[in-house]
mmCIF file of C-alpha atoms in Angstrom:
data_model
loop_
_atom_site.group_PDB
_atom_site.id
_atom_site.type_symbol
_atom_site.label_atom_id
_atom_site.label_comp_id
_atom_site.label_asym_id
_atom_site.label_seq_id
_atom_site.Cartn_x
_atom_site.Cartn_y
_atom_site.Cartn_z
ATOM 1 C CA MET A 1 15.705 -9.877 5.810
ATOM 2 C CA THR A 2 16.465 -8.672 2.302
ATOM 3 C CA SER A 3 20.110 -7.628 2.280
ATOM 4 C CA ASP A 4 21.211 -10.812 0.518
ATOM 5 C CA ARG A 5 18.861 -10.238 -2.419
ATOM 6 C CA PRO A 6 19.595 -8.496 -5.724
ATOM 7 C CA ALA A 7 19.708 -4.706 -5.594
ATOM 8 C CA PRO A 8 16.625 -2.896 -6.899
ATOM 9 C CA LEU A 9 16.445 -1.853 -10.523
ATOM 10 C CA VAL A 10 14.806 1.380 -11.649
ATOM 11 C CA GLU A 11 12.840 1.732 -14.880
ATOM 12 C CA VAL A 12 11.598 5.241 -15.724
ATOM 13 C CA HIS A 13 8.863 5.955 -18.263
ATOM 14 C CA PRO A 14 7.836 9.346 -19.644
ATOM 15 C CA ASP A 15 4.334 9.335 -18.191
ATOM 16 C CA ALA A 16 1.753 7.232 -16.382
ATOM 17 C CA ALA A 17 0.145 5.907 -19.568
ATOM 18 C CA THR A 18 3.455 4.646 -20.940
ATOM 19 C CA LEU A 19 4.271 3.147 -17.560
ATOM 20 C CA ALA A 20 0.945 1.300 -17.433
ATOM 21 C CA THR A 21 1.398 -0.192 -20.889
ATOM 22 C CA ALA A 22 4.950 -1.327 -20.153
ATOM 23 C CA VAL A 23 4.060 -3.010 -16.861
ATOM 24 C CA ALA A 24 0.968 -4.672 -18.319
ATOM 25 C CA GLY A 25 2.980 -6.091 -21.192
ATOM 26 C CA GLU A 26 5.704 -7.379 -18.897
ATOM 27 C CA LEU A 27 3.153 -8.960 -16.559
ATOM 28 C CA LEU A 28 1.470 -10.779 -19.436
ATOM 29 C CA ASN A 29 4.834 -12.060 -20.631
ATOM 30 C CA ARG A 30 5.757 -13.341 -17.167
ATOM 31 C CA ILE A 31 2.446 -15.141 -16.755
ATOM 32 C CA ALA A 32 2.603 -16.672 -20.233
ATOM 33 C CA ASP A 33 6.194 -17.836 -19.716
ATOM 34 C CA ALA A 34 5.318 -19.411 -16.369
ATOM 35 C CA GLN A 35 2.405 -21.276 -17.889
ATOM 36 C CA ALA A 36 4.513 -22.425 -20.826
ATOM 37 C CA ALA A 37 6.867 -23.957 -18.242
ATOM 38 C CA GLY A 38 3.959 -25.851 -16.670
ATOM 39 C CA HIS A 39 3.622 -23.584 -13.653
ATOM 40 C CA ILE A 40 0.467 -22.053 -12.135
ATOM 41 C CA PRO A 41 1.433 -18.419 -11.480
ATOM 42 C CA ASP A 42 0.655 -16.695 -8.181
ATOM 43 C CA ILE A 43 0.235 -12.960 -8.748
ATOM 44 C CA GLY A 44 -0.091 -10.344 -6.013
ATOM 45 C CA LEU A 45 -2.208 -7.335 -6.970
ATOM 46 C CA THR A 46 -2.390 -3.854 -5.509
ATOM 47 C CA GLY A 47 -4.856 -0.986 -5.652
ATOM 48 C CA GLY A 48 -4.592 2.659 -6.559
ATOM 49 C CA THR A 49 -4.760 4.859 -9.621
ATOM 50 C CA ILE A 50 -1.695 3.549 -11.441
ATOM 51 C CA ALA A 51 -2.657 -0.041 -10.652
ATOM 52 C CA GLU A 52 -6.079 0.529 -12.180
ATOM 53 C CA ALA A 53 -4.459 1.931 -15.325
ATOM 54 C CA ILE A 54 -2.221 -1.143 -15.525
ATOM 55 C CA HIS A 55 -5.175 -3.464 -15.001
ATOM 56 C CA ARG A 56 -7.066 -1.828 -17.857
ATOM 57 C CA GLU A 57 -4.042 -2.224 -20.099
ATOM 58 C CA VAL A 58 -3.846 -5.898 -19.144
ATOM 59 C CA ALA A 59 -7.462 -6.301 -20.246
ATOM 60 C CA ARG A 60 -6.760 -4.469 -23.507
ATOM 61 C CA LEU A 61 -3.756 -6.627 -24.329
ATOM 62 C CA ALA A 62 -5.106 -9.910 -22.974
ATOM 63 C CA ASP A 63 -6.444 -11.405 -26.199
ATOM 64 C CA ASP A 64 -2.992 -11.561 -27.774
ATOM 65 C CA SER A 65 -1.165 -12.787 -24.675
ATOM 66 C CA GLY A 66 -1.843 -16.511 -24.835
ATOM 67 C CA VAL A 67 -2.554 -16.527 -21.085
ATOM 68 C CA ASP A 68 -4.932 -19.124 -19.662
ATOM 69 C CA TRP A 69 -6.639 -16.878 -17.133
ATOM 70 C CA GLY A 70 -8.419 -19.743 -15.425
ATOM 71 C CA ALA A 71 -5.016 -21.072 -14.389
ATOM 72 C CA VAL A 72 -3.669 -17.921 -12.726
ATOM 73 C CA GLN A 73 -4.040 -17.372 -8.992
ATOM 74 C CA PHE A 74 -4.580 -13.792 -7.873
ATOM 75 C CA TYR A 75 -4.055 -12.416 -4.373
ATOM 76 C CA PHE A 76 -4.049 -8.941 -2.821
ATOM 77 C CA GLY A 77 -1.320 -7.332 -0.750
ATOM 78 C CA ASP A 78 -3.941 -5.591 1.334
ATOM 79 C CA GLU A 79 -7.628 -4.853 1.475
ATOM 80 C CA ARG A 80 -9.955 -2.369 3.113
ATOM 81 C CA PHE A 81 -12.206 -3.943 5.756
ATOM 82 C CA VAL A 82 -15.464 -2.556 4.410
ATOM 83 C CA PRO A 83 -18.669 -4.063 2.975
ATOM 84 C CA ALA A 84 -18.296 -6.337 -0.043
ATOM 85 C CA ASP A 85 -19.938 -3.870 -2.414
ATOM 86 C CA SER A 86 -17.855 -0.878 -1.303
ATOM 87 C CA PRO A 87 -16.073 0.915 -4.161
ATOM 88 C CA GLU A 88 -13.046 1.131 -1.847
ATOM 89 C CA ARG A 89 -12.411 -2.620 -2.062
ATOM 90 C CA ASN A 90 -9.295 -3.400 -4.095
ATOM 91 C CA VAL A 91 -10.822 -6.624 -5.336
ATOM 92 C CA GLY A 92 -13.858 -4.809 -6.713
ATOM 93 C CA GLN A 93 -11.664 -2.349 -8.581
ATOM 94 C CA ALA A 94 -9.532 -5.150 -10.028
ATOM 95 C CA LYS A 95 -12.561 -7.175 -11.079
ATOM 96 C CA ALA A 96 -14.098 -4.195 -12.841
ATOM 97 C CA ALA A 97 -10.827 -3.248 -14.541
ATOM 98 C CA PHE A 98 -9.729 -6.659 -15.794
ATOM 99 C CA LEU A 99 -10.362 -9.810 -13.756
ATOM 100 C CA ASP A 100 -14.000 -10.242 -14.827
ATOM 101 C CA GLU A 101 -13.251 -9.259 -18.403
ATOM 102 C CA VAL A 102 -10.504 -11.828 -18.898
ATOM 103 C CA GLY A 103 -12.354 -14.601 -17.082
ATOM 104 C CA ALA A 104 -10.097 -15.015 -14.055
ATOM 105 C CA ARG A 105 -11.525 -17.664 -11.749
ATOM 106 C CA ARG A 106 -8.909 -18.149 -9.028
ATOM 107 C CA VAL A 107 -9.296 -14.780 -7.317
ATOM 108 C CA HIS A 108 -8.567 -15.046 -3.601
ATOM 109 C CA GLU A 109 -10.362 -12.237 -1.796
ATOM 110 C CA VAL A 110 -9.822 -10.923 1.686
ATOM 111 C CA PRO A 111 -13.133 -11.352 3.560
ATOM 112 C CA SER A 112 -15.206 -8.184 3.702
ATOM 113 C CA SER A 113 -16.968 -6.789 6.758
ATOM 114 C CA ASP A 114 -20.060 -8.640 5.510
ATOM 115 C CA ASP A 115 -18.209 -11.938 5.793
ATOM 116 C CA ALA A 116 -16.092 -11.497 8.926
ATOM 117 C CA GLY A 117 -16.890 -10.009 12.305
ATOM 118 C CA SER A 118 -13.603 -8.139 12.632
ATOM 119 C CA ALA A 119 -10.488 -7.265 10.719
ATOM 120 C CA GLU A 120 -8.646 -9.794 12.874
ATOM 121 C CA GLU A 121 -11.034 -12.530 11.784
ATOM 122 C CA ALA A 122 -10.655 -11.479 8.153
ATOM 123 C CA ALA A 123 -6.851 -11.521 8.467
ATOM 124 C CA SER A 124 -6.870 -15.001 9.980
ATOM 125 C CA SER A 125 -9.153 -16.300 7.237
ATOM 126 C CA TYR A 126 -7.061 -14.726 4.491
ATOM 127 C CA ALA A 127 -3.850 -16.113 5.968
ATOM 128 C CA ALA A 128 -5.396 -19.579 5.860
ATOM 129 C CA THR A 129 -6.359 -19.028 2.217
ATOM 130 C CA VAL A 130 -2.853 -17.941 1.254
ATOM 131 C CA ARG A 131 -1.362 -20.872 3.135
ATOM 132 C CA SER A 132 -3.680 -23.468 1.581
ATOM 133 C CA THR A 133 -3.794 -22.252 -2.024
ATOM 134 C CA GLY A 134 -0.472 -20.562 -2.707
ATOM 135 C CA SER A 135 2.691 -22.176 -3.997
ATOM 136 C CA GLY A 136 4.765 -20.518 -1.282
ATOM 137 C CA ASP A 137 6.101 -17.630 -3.357
ATOM 138 C CA PHE A 138 4.447 -14.977 -5.493
ATOM 139 C CA ASP A 139 5.744 -15.103 -9.038
ATOM 140 C CA VAL A 140 5.096 -11.361 -9.307
ATOM 141 C CA LEU A 141 4.034 -9.109 -6.447
ATOM 142 C CA MET A 142 2.958 -5.585 -7.402
ATOM 143 C CA LEU A 143 2.982 -2.866 -4.769
ATOM 144 C CA GLY A 144 1.950 0.756 -4.852
ATOM 145 C CA VAL A 145 3.815 3.243 -2.694
ATOM 146 C CA GLY A 146 2.073 6.000 -0.761
ATOM 147 C CA PRO A 147 3.415 9.545 -0.407
ATOM 148 C CA ASP A 148 4.468 8.542 3.125
ATOM 149 C CA GLY A 149 6.357 5.488 1.843
ATOM 150 C CA HIS A 150 3.799 2.897 2.927
ATOM 151 C CA ILE A 151 3.210 -0.308 0.997
ATOM 152 C CA ALA A 152 0.160 -2.572 1.238
ATOM 153 C CA SER A 153 -1.308 -1.332 4.546
ATOM 154 C CA LEU A 154 2.014 -1.225 6.375
ATOM 155 C CA PHE A 155 2.294 2.420 7.399
ATOM 156 C CA PRO A 156 5.257 4.291 8.903
ATOM 157 C CA GLY A 157 5.488 3.721 12.638
ATOM 158 C CA HIS A 158 2.506 1.348 12.783
ATOM 159 C CA PRO A 159 2.560 -1.845 14.906
ATOM 160 C CA GLY A 160 2.134 -4.043 11.841
ATOM 161 C CA LEU A 161 5.728 -3.337 10.846
ATOM 162 C CA ASP A 162 6.827 -5.552 13.730
ATOM 163 C CA ALA A 163 4.621 -8.564 12.983
ATOM 164 C CA VAL A 164 6.503 -11.859 13.206
ATOM 165 C CA ASP A 165 5.383 -15.323 12.079
ATOM 166 C CA GLU A 166 2.217 -13.910 10.556
ATOM 167 C CA ILE A 167 0.955 -13.971 6.980
ATOM 168 C CA ALA A 168 -1.783 -11.364 7.317
ATOM 169 C CA ILE A 169 -2.660 -8.909 10.055
ATOM 170 C CA ALA A 170 -5.441 -6.535 10.987
ATOM 171 C CA VAL A 171 -4.610 -2.841 10.703
ATOM 172 C CA HIS A 172 -6.513 -0.237 12.697
ATOM 173 C CA ASP A 173 -6.284 3.554 12.799
ATOM 174 C CA SER A 174 -4.879 3.721 9.286
ATOM 175 C CA PRO A 175 -3.688 7.278 8.550
ATOM 176 C CA LYS A 176 -5.394 6.868 5.196
ATOM 177 C CA PRO A 177 -9.120 6.053 5.286
ATOM 178 C CA PRO A 178 -10.795 3.699 5.754
ATOM 179 C CA PRO A 179 -9.235 3.064 9.174
ATOM 180 C CA ASP A 180 -9.679 -0.726 9.316
ATOM 181 C CA ARG A 181 -7.778 -2.936 6.884
ATOM 182 C CA VAL A 182 -6.108 -6.284 6.364
ATOM 183 C CA SER A 183 -2.530 -6.425 5.127
ATOM 184 C CA LEU A 184 0.028 -9.050 4.287
ATOM 185 C CA THR A 185 3.094 -8.742 6.494
ATOM 186 C CA PHE A 186 6.692 -8.070 5.539
ATOM 187 C CA GLU A 187 7.373 -11.790 5.893
ATOM 188 C CA ALA A 188 4.604 -12.685 3.443
ATOM 189 C CA LEU A 189 5.429 -9.908 0.985
ATOM 190 C CA ASN A 190 9.056 -10.975 0.922
ATOM 191 C CA ARG A 191 8.043 -14.411 -0.316
ATOM 192 C CA ALA A 192 7.983 -13.103 -3.886
ATOM 193 C CA GLN A 193 10.307 -13.964 -6.726
ATOM 194 C CA ALA A 194 9.717 -10.579 -8.365
ATOM 195 C CA VAL A 195 8.623 -7.438 -6.536
ATOM 196 C CA TRP A 196 7.429 -4.564 -8.701
ATOM 197 C CA PHE A 197 6.848 -1.133 -7.184
ATOM 198 C CA LEU A 198 4.430 0.887 -9.304
ATOM 199 C CA VAL A 199 4.726 4.620 -8.721
ATOM 200 C CA SER A 200 3.364 7.605 -10.627
ATOM 201 C CA GLY A 201 3.202 11.337 -9.960
ATOM 202 C CA SER A 202 5.269 14.056 -8.337
ATOM 203 C CA GLY A 203 3.484 13.553 -5.017
ATOM 204 C CA LYS A 204 5.305 10.227 -4.654
ATOM 205 C CA ALA A 205 8.756 11.523 -5.613
ATOM 206 C CA GLU A 206 10.001 11.995 -2.044
ATOM 207 C CA ALA A 207 8.807 8.505 -1.050
ATOM 208 C CA VAL A 208 10.620 7.078 -4.066
ATOM 209 C CA ARG A 209 13.786 8.935 -3.116
ATOM 210 C CA ARG A 210 13.641 7.562 0.406
ATOM 211 C CA GLY A 211 12.723 4.084 -0.772
ATOM 212 C CA LEU A 212 15.784 3.973 -2.995
ATOM 213 C CA ALA A 213 18.088 5.963 -0.727
ATOM 214 C CA GLU A 214 20.453 3.052 -0.153
ATOM 215 C CA LEU A 215 21.365 3.106 -3.833
ATOM 216 C CA ALA A 216 22.927 6.493 -3.216
ATOM 217 C CA GLY A 217 24.606 5.421 -0.007
ATOM 218 C CA ALA A 218 22.103 7.129 2.301
ATOM 219 C CA ASP A 219 21.174 5.636 5.673
ATOM 220 C CA GLU A 220 18.855 7.133 8.289
ATOM 221 C CA ALA A 221 16.818 9.128 5.775
ATOM 222 C CA GLY A 222 15.404 5.915 4.423
ATOM 223 C CA ALA A 223 15.023 3.958 7.639
ATOM 224 C CA LEU A 224 12.553 1.104 7.429
ATOM 225 C CA ARG A 225 10.139 2.457 10.008
ATOM 226 C CA GLU A 226 9.988 5.773 8.174
ATOM 227 C CA THR A 227 9.700 4.195 4.731
ATOM 228 C CA PRO A 228 8.164 0.708 4.820
ATOM 229 C CA ALA A 229 8.758 0.313 1.067
ATOM 230 C CA ARG A 230 12.384 -0.351 1.979
ATOM 231 C CA GLY A 231 11.314 -3.545 3.745
ATOM 232 C CA VAL A 232 10.323 -5.585 0.684
ATOM 233 C CA ARG A 233 12.648 -7.002 -1.948
ATOM 234 C CA GLY A 234 12.152 -9.825 -4.412
ATOM 235 C CA ILE A 235 14.041 -13.093 -4.156
ATOM 236 C CA ALA A 236 15.087 -12.850 -7.811
ATOM 237 C CA GLU A 237 14.381 -9.226 -8.714
ATOM 238 C CA THR A 238 13.016 -5.930 -7.496
ATOM 239 C CA VAL A 239 11.996 -3.286 -10.012
ATOM 240 C CA TRP A 240 10.766 0.225 -9.351
ATOM 241 C CA PHE A 241 8.561 1.146 -12.323
ATOM 242 C CA LEU A 242 8.322 4.942 -12.261
ATOM 243 C CA ASP A 243 7.062 7.739 -14.437
ATOM 244 C CA SER A 244 9.267 10.792 -14.880
ATOM 245 C CA GLU A 245 7.493 12.772 -12.164
ATOM 246 C CA ALA A 246 7.871 10.012 -9.561
ATOM 247 C CA ALA A 247 11.546 9.735 -10.485
ATOM 248 C CA SER A 248 12.191 13.485 -10.368
ATOM 249 C CA LEU A 249 14.172 13.447 -7.094
ATOM 250 C CA LEU A 250 16.449 10.532 -7.934
#
């Protein structure tokens, strides 16, 4: 699926704060450049602690970026299937951190449990949204990586790893609560020009090592089913943005 794409790059920063500032600045530059070229950017967002720090840096730097926020489309790699006002919703965290502050208007949410009767229904609705509004590729897709190597809500050994001809799927029995989620599939995630993995902290170091094992010539230790992060690579680029702790086992 991804073997014909450019090899991943690794960018290591001293700490999480420096990492957040660097990624935020690069994201703003990419969006501004795309708009200057007459393109409406499609950006895939993720949740988690480092993502929230990046989002807050985006808000802090936004005024000087020249970005027209009303002309950026935002999507989410996954979402928790919980009520709309739940603090566990990725979209709520992103809105609070930067989307509302900068005036983003094209924010494509995964339906909550208030809006859909099941995670399957929410996945079907979200797939239709992605299909009808997206350009076909994400300009930038940001992904966190769990300590187990999961990305979005594609967990090691879970059935969703095998989804074919699907954009979004329901995920049940997630090893990380809440148990019910909606996730984009490998096929959808791999429709990204640039894939950025955002990883901070020593607790993620082993997952980073496994995710990048092929760079050192390793094989089974980083198998896709054990480390789903190995299953996504950008069409034009893949960058692992790490702090020094996350990179400590490389």
